mmCIF file of N, CA and C and ligand atoms in Angstrom:
data_model
loop_
_atom_site.group_PDB
_atom_site.id
_atom_site.type_symbol
_atom_site.label_atom_id
_atom_site.label_comp_id
_atom_site.label_asym_id
_atom_site.label_seq_id
_atom_site.Cartn_x
_atom_site.Cartn_y
_atom_site.Cartn_z
ATOM 1 N N UNK A 1 -17.481 24.095 -3.854
ATOM 2 C CA UNK A 1 -17.081 23.277 -5.005
ATOM 3 C C UNK A 1 -15.623 22.875 -4.829
ATOM 4 N N UNK A 2 -15.373 21.613 -4.927
ATOM 5 C CA UNK A 2 -13.996 21.144 -4.747
ATOM 6 C C UNK A 2 -13.350 20.894 -6.101
ATOM 7 N N UNK A 3 -12.207 21.477 -6.255
ATOM 8 C CA UNK A 3 -11.495 21.306 -7.523
ATOM 9 C C UNK A 3 -10.022 21.053 -7.222
ATOM 10 N N UNK A 4 -9.779 19.969 -6.535
ATOM 11 C CA UNK A 4 -8.416 19.660 -6.108
ATOM 12 C C UNK A 4 -7.553 19.256 -7.282
ATOM 13 N N UNK A 5 -6.312 19.668 -7.189
ATOM 14 C CA UNK A 5 -5.373 19.293 -8.243
ATOM 15 C C UNK A 5 -5.065 17.814 -8.172
ATOM 16 N N UNK A 6 -5.081 17.195 -9.313
ATOM 17 C CA UNK A 6 -4.777 15.774 -9.389
ATOM 18 C C UNK A 6 -3.374 15.495 -8.864
ATOM 19 N N UNK A 7 -2.437 16.338 -9.256
ATOM 20 C CA UNK A 7 -1.045 16.168 -8.849
ATOM 21 C C UNK A 7 -0.889 16.159 -7.337
ATOM 22 N N UNK A 8 -1.598 17.085 -6.686
ATOM 23 C CA UNK A 8 -1.472 17.212 -5.242
ATOM 24 C C UNK A 8 -1.920 15.929 -4.556
ATOM 25 N N UNK A 9 -2.916 15.273 -5.141
ATOM 26 C CA UNK A 9 -3.412 14.036 -4.546
ATOM 27 C C UNK A 9 -2.394 12.911 -4.624
ATOM 28 N N UNK A 10 -1.513 13.002 -5.597
ATOM 29 C CA UNK A 10 -0.557 11.927 -5.764
ATOM 30 C C UNK A 10 0.750 12.175 -5.026
ATOM 31 N N UNK A 11 0.771 13.255 -4.308
ATOM 32 C CA UNK A 11 1.965 13.589 -3.553
ATOM 33 C C UNK A 11 2.088 12.669 -2.334
ATOM 34 N N UNK A 12 3.251 12.098 -2.162
ATOM 35 C CA UNK A 12 3.501 11.216 -1.020
ATOM 36 C C UNK A 12 4.568 11.831 -0.135
ATOM 37 N N UNK A 13 4.293 11.891 1.140
ATOM 38 C CA UNK A 13 5.247 12.477 2.075
ATOM 39 C C UNK A 13 5.702 11.419 3.069
ATOM 40 N N UNK A 14 6.988 11.309 3.226
ATOM 41 C CA UNK A 14 7.526 10.406 4.244
ATOM 42 C C UNK A 14 8.316 11.225 5.251
ATOM 43 N N UNK A 15 7.912 11.131 6.496
ATOM 44 C CA UNK A 15 8.610 11.882 7.536
ATOM 45 C C UNK A 15 9.656 11.027 8.233
ATOM 46 N N UNK A 16 9.432 9.720 8.185
ATOM 47 C CA UNK A 16 10.406 8.833 8.812
ATOM 48 C C UNK A 16 11.195 8.133 7.720
ATOM 49 N N UNK A 17 12.333 7.609 8.114
ATOM 50 C CA UNK A 17 13.179 6.878 7.177
ATOM 51 C C UNK A 17 13.614 7.722 5.997
ATOM 52 N N UNK A 18 13.761 9.016 6.218
ATOM 53 C CA UNK A 18 14.295 9.845 5.147
ATOM 54 C C UNK A 18 15.784 9.537 5.004
ATOM 55 N N UNK A 19 16.247 9.308 3.780
ATOM 56 C CA UNK A 19 17.667 9.026 3.590
ATOM 57 C C UNK A 19 18.495 10.274 3.860
ATOM 58 N N UNK A 20 19.804 10.133 4.076
ATOM 59 C CA UNK A 20 20.645 11.312 4.287
ATOM 60 C C UNK A 20 20.604 12.227 3.072
ATOM 61 N N UNK A 21 20.774 13.517 3.323
ATOM 62 C CA UNK A 21 20.759 14.485 2.240
ATOM 63 C C UNK A 21 21.903 14.195 1.274
ATOM 64 N N UNK A 22 21.614 14.047 -0.022
ATOM 65 C CA UNK A 22 22.675 13.736 -0.989
ATOM 66 C C UNK A 22 23.621 14.910 -1.211
ATOM 67 N N UNK A 23 23.198 16.106 -0.803
ATOM 68 C CA UNK A 23 24.038 17.283 -1.041
ATOM 69 C C UNK A 23 25.034 17.513 0.079
ATOM 70 N N UNK A 24 24.616 17.344 1.340
ATOM 71 C CA UNK A 24 25.532 17.642 2.440
ATOM 72 C C UNK A 24 25.757 16.445 3.354
ATOM 73 N N UNK A 25 25.009 15.351 3.147
ATOM 74 C CA UNK A 25 25.178 14.182 4.001
ATOM 75 C C UNK A 25 24.491 14.309 5.342
ATOM 76 N N UNK A 26 23.808 15.433 5.550
ATOM 77 C CA UNK A 26 23.111 15.665 6.817
ATOM 78 C C UNK A 26 21.783 14.923 6.866
ATOM 79 N N UNK A 27 21.078 15.145 7.955
ATOM 80 C CA UNK A 27 19.791 14.482 8.146
ATOM 81 C C UNK A 27 18.699 15.256 7.410
ATOM 82 N N UNK A 28 17.959 14.568 6.580
ATOM 83 C CA UNK A 28 16.845 15.211 5.889
ATOM 84 C C UNK A 28 15.610 15.147 6.776
ATOM 85 N N UNK A 29 14.769 16.174 6.681
ATOM 86 C CA UNK A 29 13.585 16.235 7.535
ATOM 87 C C UNK A 29 12.426 15.425 6.971
ATOM 88 N N UNK A 30 12.313 15.432 5.659
ATOM 89 C CA UNK A 30 11.250 14.645 5.039
ATOM 90 C C UNK A 30 11.586 14.376 3.583
ATOM 91 N N UNK A 31 10.902 13.405 3.045
ATOM 92 C CA UNK A 31 11.028 13.078 1.627
ATOM 93 C C UNK A 31 9.657 13.212 1.007
ATOM 94 N N UNK A 32 9.583 13.857 -0.135
ATOM 95 C CA UNK A 32 8.330 13.947 -0.865
ATOM 96 C C UNK A 32 8.508 13.252 -2.211
ATOM 97 N N UNK A 33 7.519 12.465 -2.574
ATOM 98 C CA UNK A 33 7.522 11.811 -3.880
ATOM 99 C C UNK A 33 6.390 12.386 -4.695
ATOM 100 N N UNK A 34 6.683 12.730 -5.935
ATOM 101 C CA UNK A 34 5.612 13.254 -6.779
ATOM 102 C C UNK A 34 5.730 12.670 -8.171
ATOM 103 N N UNK A 35 4.605 12.633 -8.894
ATOM 104 C CA UNK A 35 4.636 12.099 -10.253
ATOM 105 C C UNK A 35 5.450 13.021 -11.145
ATOM 106 N N UNK A 36 6.181 12.439 -12.033
ATOM 107 C CA UNK A 36 7.088 13.216 -12.862
ATOM 108 C C UNK A 36 7.059 12.600 -14.255
ATOM 109 N N UNK A 37 6.783 13.419 -15.255
ATOM 110 C CA UNK A 37 6.735 12.902 -16.621
ATOM 111 C C UNK A 37 7.713 13.679 -17.485
ATOM 112 N N UNK A 38 8.351 13.001 -18.375
ATOM 113 C CA UNK A 38 9.270 13.682 -19.275
ATOM 114 C C UNK A 38 9.293 12.945 -20.600
ATOM 115 N N UNK A 39 10.030 13.477 -21.528
ATOM 116 C CA UNK A 39 10.089 12.908 -22.856
ATOM 117 C C UNK A 39 11.484 12.315 -23.047
ATOM 118 N N UNK A 40 11.573 11.090 -23.468
ATOM 119 C CA UNK A 40 12.890 10.481 -23.638
ATOM 120 C C UNK A 40 13.480 10.805 -25.014
ATOM 121 N N UNK A 41 14.654 10.270 -25.271
ATOM 122 C CA UNK A 41 15.368 10.648 -26.491
ATOM 123 C C UNK A 41 14.650 10.192 -27.757
ATOM 124 N N UNK A 42 13.734 9.232 -27.629
ATOM 125 C CA UNK A 42 12.958 8.814 -28.801
ATOM 126 C C UNK A 42 11.651 9.587 -28.913
ATOM 127 N N UNK A 43 11.489 10.597 -28.050
ATOM 128 C CA UNK A 43 10.296 11.428 -28.113
ATOM 129 C C UNK A 43 9.086 10.785 -27.460
ATOM 130 N N UNK A 44 9.296 9.717 -26.691
ATOM 131 C CA UNK A 44 8.180 9.062 -26.021
ATOM 132 C C UNK A 44 7.971 9.671 -24.643
ATOM 133 N N UNK A 45 6.736 9.734 -24.213
ATOM 134 C CA UNK A 45 6.464 10.232 -22.870
ATOM 135 C C UNK A 45 6.741 9.138 -21.853
ATOM 136 N N UNK A 46 7.541 9.478 -20.888
ATOM 137 C CA UNK A 46 7.869 8.534 -19.825
ATOM 138 C C UNK A 46 7.347 9.132 -18.536
ATOM 139 N N UNK A 47 6.680 8.333 -17.735
ATOM 140 C CA UNK A 47 6.271 8.897 -16.460
ATOM 141 C C UNK A 47 6.782 8.027 -15.325
ATOM 142 N N UNK A 48 7.088 8.679 -14.267
ATOM 143 C CA UNK A 48 7.614 7.970 -13.109
ATOM 144 C C UNK A 48 7.382 8.825 -11.892
ATOM 145 N N UNK A 49 8.107 8.536 -10.859
ATOM 146 C CA UNK A 49 8.000 9.345 -9.656
ATOM 147 C C UNK A 49 9.366 9.906 -9.330
ATOM 148 N N UNK A 50 9.323 11.038 -8.711
ATOM 149 C CA UNK A 50 10.548 11.715 -8.373
ATOM 150 C C UNK A 50 10.558 11.978 -6.872
ATOM 151 N N UNK A 51 11.721 11.897 -6.280
ATOM 152 C CA UNK A 51 11.837 12.117 -4.842
ATOM 153 C C UNK A 51 12.634 13.367 -4.560
ATOM 154 N N UNK A 52 12.154 14.164 -3.649
ATOM 155 C CA UNK A 52 12.950 15.307 -3.205
ATOM 156 C C UNK A 52 13.055 15.274 -1.691
ATOM 157 N N UNK A 53 14.193 15.700 -1.196
ATOM 158 C CA UNK A 53 14.426 15.744 0.241
ATOM 159 C C UNK A 53 14.406 17.178 0.722
ATOM 160 N N UNK A 54 13.901 17.337 1.914
ATOM 161 C CA UNK A 54 13.971 18.648 2.547
ATOM 162 C C UNK A 54 15.104 18.614 3.569
ATOM 163 N N UNK A 55 16.106 19.453 3.341
ATOM 164 C CA UNK A 55 17.266 19.488 4.222
ATOM 165 C C UNK A 55 17.387 20.894 4.807
ATOM 166 N N UNK A 56 17.502 20.976 6.113
ATOM 167 C CA UNK A 56 17.568 22.280 6.784
ATOM 168 C C UNK A 56 18.799 23.068 6.351
ATOM 169 N N UNK A 57 19.922 22.387 6.113
ATOM 170 C CA UNK A 57 21.141 23.111 5.753
ATOM 171 C C UNK A 57 21.140 23.555 4.298
ATOM 172 N N UNK A 58 20.592 22.743 3.417
ATOM 173 C CA UNK A 58 20.695 23.045 1.984
ATOM 174 C C UNK A 58 19.522 23.861 1.459
ATOM 175 N N UNK A 59 18.350 23.738 2.078
ATOM 176 C CA UNK A 59 17.148 24.290 1.465
ATOM 177 C C UNK A 59 16.649 25.576 2.094
ATOM 178 N N UNK A 60 17.342 26.081 3.112
ATOM 179 C CA UNK A 60 16.774 27.230 3.833
ATOM 180 C C UNK A 60 16.746 28.504 2.998
ATOM 181 N N UNK A 61 17.480 28.525 1.870
ATOM 182 C CA UNK A 61 17.448 29.721 1.025
ATOM 183 C C UNK A 61 16.239 29.749 0.099
ATOM 184 N N UNK A 62 15.603 28.584 -0.098
ATOM 185 C CA UNK A 62 14.398 28.541 -0.926
ATOM 186 C C UNK A 62 13.227 29.056 -0.098
ATOM 187 N N UNK A 63 12.512 30.074 -0.591
ATOM 188 C CA UNK A 63 11.422 30.642 0.229
ATOM 189 C C UNK A 63 10.387 29.601 0.653
ATOM 190 N N UNK A 64 9.978 28.737 -0.253
ATOM 191 C CA UNK A 64 8.946 27.754 0.085
ATOM 192 C C UNK A 64 9.472 26.744 1.096
ATOM 193 N N UNK A 65 10.731 26.357 0.958
ATOM 194 C CA UNK A 65 11.332 25.409 1.893
ATOM 195 C C UNK A 65 11.532 26.064 3.254
ATOM 196 N N UNK A 66 11.889 27.339 3.234
ATOM 197 C CA UNK A 66 12.136 28.056 4.487
ATOM 198 C C UNK A 66 10.882 28.096 5.354
ATOM 199 N N UNK A 67 9.731 28.282 4.718
ATOM 200 C CA UNK A 67 8.473 28.308 5.480
ATOM 201 C C UNK A 67 8.209 26.958 6.124
ATOM 202 N N UNK A 68 8.512 25.917 5.380
ATOM 203 C CA UNK A 68 8.320 24.565 5.885
ATOM 204 C C UNK A 68 9.295 24.278 7.026
ATOM 205 N N UNK A 69 10.531 24.720 6.842
ATOM 206 C CA UNK A 69 11.541 24.527 7.888
ATOM 207 C C UNK A 69 11.167 25.277 9.156
ATOM 208 N N UNK A 70 10.556 26.448 8.967
ATOM 209 C CA UNK A 70 10.129 27.238 10.118
ATOM 210 C C UNK A 70 9.069 26.485 10.909
ATOM 211 N N UNK A 71 8.210 25.776 10.208
ATOM 212 C CA UNK A 71 7.175 24.987 10.874
ATOM 213 C C UNK A 71 7.809 23.859 11.686
ATOM 214 N N UNK A 72 8.823 23.226 11.102
ATOM 215 C CA UNK A 72 9.520 22.156 11.816
ATOM 216 C C UNK A 72 10.227 22.696 13.062
ATOM 217 N N UNK A 73 10.702 23.933 12.953
ATOM 218 C CA UNK A 73 11.422 24.526 14.074
ATOM 219 C C UNK A 73 10.484 24.751 15.259
ATOM 220 N N UNK A 74 9.211 25.034 14.955
ATOM 221 C CA UNK A 74 8.241 25.306 16.010
ATOM 222 C C UNK A 74 7.608 24.015 16.515
ATOM 223 N N UNK A 75 7.066 23.240 15.576
ATOM 224 C CA UNK A 75 6.445 21.957 15.931
ATOM 225 C C UNK A 75 7.340 20.876 15.369
ATOM 226 N N UNK A 76 7.974 20.107 16.219
ATOM 227 C CA UNK A 76 8.896 19.136 15.646
ATOM 228 C C UNK A 76 8.190 17.883 15.165
ATOM 229 N N UNK A 77 6.894 17.852 15.279
ATOM 230 C CA UNK A 77 6.185 16.761 14.611
ATOM 231 C C UNK A 77 4.841 17.222 14.086
ATOM 232 N N UNK A 78 4.326 16.436 13.163
ATOM 233 C CA UNK A 78 3.056 16.789 12.562
ATOM 234 C C UNK A 78 1.930 16.285 13.457
ATOM 235 N N UNK A 79 1.068 17.186 13.819
ATOM 236 C CA UNK A 79 -0.061 16.828 14.677
ATOM 237 C C UNK A 79 -1.342 17.151 13.924
ATOM 238 N N UNK A 80 -2.474 16.649 14.401
ATOM 239 C CA UNK A 80 -3.733 16.993 13.721
ATOM 240 C C UNK A 80 -3.937 18.505 13.636
ATOM 241 N N UNK A 81 -3.385 19.246 14.603
ATOM 242 C CA UNK A 81 -3.574 20.696 14.613
ATOM 243 C C UNK A 81 -2.808 21.393 13.495
ATOM 244 N N UNK A 82 -1.603 20.908 13.203
ATOM 245 C CA UNK A 82 -0.837 21.612 12.175
ATOM 246 C C UNK A 82 -0.820 20.887 10.831
ATOM 247 N N UNK A 83 -1.553 19.790 10.738
ATOM 248 C CA UNK A 83 -1.543 18.990 9.512
ATOM 249 C C UNK A 83 -1.972 19.784 8.284
ATOM 250 N N UNK A 84 -2.990 20.619 8.461
ATOM 251 C CA UNK A 84 -3.496 21.415 7.335
ATOM 252 C C UNK A 84 -2.429 22.376 6.832
ATOM 253 N N UNK A 85 -1.822 23.087 7.776
ATOM 254 C CA UNK A 85 -0.785 24.052 7.430
ATOM 255 C C UNK A 85 0.388 23.320 6.795
ATOM 256 N N UNK A 86 0.753 22.223 7.432
ATOM 257 C CA UNK A 86 1.860 21.419 6.953
ATOM 258 C C UNK A 86 1.622 20.955 5.514
ATOM 259 N N UNK A 87 0.440 20.408 5.258
ATOM 260 C CA UNK A 87 0.108 19.910 3.925
ATOM 261 C C UNK A 87 0.192 21.005 2.876
ATOM 262 N N UNK A 88 -0.295 22.198 3.231
ATOM 263 C CA UNK A 88 -0.264 23.323 2.303
ATOM 264 C C UNK A 88 1.159 23.743 1.993
ATOM 265 N N UNK A 89 1.998 23.796 3.031
ATOM 266 C CA UNK A 89 3.385 24.212 2.840
ATOM 267 C C UNK A 89 4.167 23.177 2.031
ATOM 268 N N UNK A 90 3.894 21.907 2.308
ATOM 269 C CA UNK A 90 4.577 20.850 1.559
ATOM 270 C C UNK A 90 4.213 20.939 0.076
ATOM 271 N N UNK A 91 2.921 21.138 -0.192
ATOM 272 C CA UNK A 91 2.476 21.224 -1.580
ATOM 273 C C UNK A 91 3.144 22.397 -2.298
ATOM 274 N N UNK A 92 3.249 23.536 -1.596
ATOM 275 C CA UNK A 92 3.899 24.704 -2.202
ATOM 276 C C UNK A 92 5.376 24.458 -2.456
ATOM 277 N N UNK A 93 6.003 23.816 -1.483
ATOM 278 C CA UNK A 93 7.429 23.542 -1.610
ATOM 279 C C UNK A 93 7.685 22.581 -2.777
ATOM 280 N N UNK A 94 6.911 21.503 -2.838
ATOM 281 C CA UNK A 94 7.096 20.525 -3.914
ATOM 282 C C UNK A 94 6.859 21.188 -5.268
ATOM 283 N N UNK A 95 5.869 22.080 -5.313
ATOM 284 C CA UNK A 95 5.586 22.796 -6.547
ATOM 285 C C UNK A 95 6.791 23.605 -7.000
ATOM 286 N N UNK A 96 7.425 24.284 -6.046
ATOM 287 C CA UNK A 96 8.578 25.103 -6.405
ATOM 288 C C UNK A 96 9.752 24.219 -6.826
ATOM 289 N N UNK A 97 9.918 23.084 -6.135
ATOM 290 C CA UNK A 97 11.005 22.165 -6.486
ATOM 291 C C UNK A 97 10.751 21.574 -7.862
ATOM 292 N N UNK A 98 9.504 21.224 -8.106
ATOM 293 C CA UNK A 98 9.155 20.597 -9.368
ATOM 294 C C UNK A 98 9.503 21.525 -10.537
ATOM 295 N N UNK A 99 9.139 22.798 -10.394
ATOM 296 C CA UNK A 99 9.432 23.729 -11.480
ATOM 297 C C UNK A 99 10.922 23.915 -11.672
ATOM 298 N N UNK A 100 11.642 23.891 -10.554
ATOM 299 C CA UNK A 100 13.079 24.097 -10.632
ATOM 300 C C UNK A 100 13.779 22.888 -11.233
ATOM 301 N N UNK A 101 13.318 21.680 -10.841
ATOM 302 C CA UNK A 101 14.082 20.492 -11.222
ATOM 303 C C UNK A 101 13.702 19.927 -12.582
ATOM 304 N N UNK A 102 12.514 20.224 -13.058
ATOM 305 C CA UNK A 102 12.106 19.618 -14.322
ATOM 306 C C UNK A 102 13.124 19.927 -15.411
ATOM 307 N N UNK A 103 13.546 21.187 -15.468
ATOM 308 C CA UNK A 103 14.532 21.551 -16.481
ATOM 309 C C UNK A 103 15.920 21.015 -16.163
ATOM 310 N N UNK A 104 16.328 21.219 -14.918
ATOM 311 C CA UNK A 104 17.687 20.843 -14.550
ATOM 312 C C UNK A 104 17.908 19.341 -14.542
ATOM 313 N N UNK A 105 16.919 18.613 -14.016
ATOM 314 C CA UNK A 105 17.172 17.214 -13.734
ATOM 315 C C UNK A 105 16.617 16.256 -14.759
ATOM 316 N N UNK A 106 15.678 16.711 -15.583
ATOM 317 C CA UNK A 106 15.125 15.804 -16.581
ATOM 318 C C UNK A 106 16.262 15.264 -17.447
ATOM 319 N N UNK A 107 17.179 16.141 -17.778
ATOM 320 C CA UNK A 107 18.293 15.732 -18.629
ATOM 321 C C UNK A 107 19.191 14.721 -17.939
ATOM 322 N N UNK A 108 19.524 14.977 -16.674
ATOM 323 C CA UNK A 108 20.446 14.065 -16.013
ATOM 324 C C UNK A 108 19.774 12.732 -15.692
ATOM 325 N N UNK A 109 18.474 12.778 -15.361
ATOM 326 C CA UNK A 109 17.735 11.529 -15.146
ATOM 327 C C UNK A 109 17.768 10.685 -16.397
ATOM 328 N N UNK A 110 17.508 11.358 -17.481
ATOM 329 C CA UNK A 110 17.443 10.669 -18.752
ATOM 330 C C UNK A 110 18.792 10.048 -19.078
ATOM 331 N N UNK A 111 19.829 10.785 -18.809
ATOM 332 C CA UNK A 111 21.160 10.292 -19.068
ATOM 333 C C UNK A 111 21.467 9.080 -18.197
ATOM 334 N N UNK A 112 21.084 9.171 -16.930
ATOM 335 C CA UNK A 112 21.282 8.050 -16.010
ATOM 336 C C UNK A 112 20.612 6.782 -16.529
ATOM 337 N N UNK A 113 19.357 6.938 -16.950
ATOM 338 C CA UNK A 113 18.605 5.774 -17.418
ATOM 339 C C UNK A 113 19.195 5.227 -18.706
ATOM 340 N N UNK A 114 19.623 6.135 -19.550
ATOM 341 C CA UNK A 114 20.212 5.733 -20.816
ATOM 342 C C UNK A 114 21.489 4.940 -20.544
ATOM 343 N N UNK A 115 22.260 5.428 -19.587
ATOM 344 C CA UNK A 115 23.513 4.789 -19.225
ATOM 345 C C UNK A 115 23.260 3.386 -18.672
ATOM 346 N N UNK A 116 22.151 3.240 -17.926
ATOM 347 C CA UNK A 116 21.843 1.937 -17.363
ATOM 348 C C UNK A 116 21.064 1.069 -18.338
ATOM 349 N N UNK A 117 20.833 1.591 -19.515
ATOM 350 C CA UNK A 117 20.155 0.812 -20.546
ATOM 351 C C UNK A 117 18.664 0.709 -20.363
ATOM 352 N N UNK A 118 18.084 1.669 -19.661
ATOM 353 C CA UNK A 118 16.649 1.597 -19.404
ATOM 354 C C UNK A 118 15.833 2.351 -20.445
ATOM 355 N N UNK A 119 16.495 3.137 -21.250
ATOM 356 C CA UNK A 119 15.746 3.893 -22.266
ATOM 357 C C UNK A 119 15.974 3.260 -23.631
HETATM 358 ZN ZN1 ZN B 201 21.701 18.993 2.865
#
């Protein structure tokens, strides 16, 4: 019986053209985009997508990121053989980032949009 998470299906991974890490300016290994919903200052539900970067220098202390980084250290590219493992690790990592950032970043995102007049 398949009961895949809807969220996981909407996860987008980009391995190429990852922008530089905003925290250290280094090279990011991948970018993941995931659906992100929050409530704006008028109490309306807003949904969008959120991007997170995986950076070897900044993220190695996160357990979920460390496992993913370890995979990159061994296989420097995604192959059909490691795709399954890779997909599982990415999903776990994004999950951990999502839980961490929803509280921290929802506020600053909202402020950014408000400042730009989008809310
Ligand atoms: Zn970094």
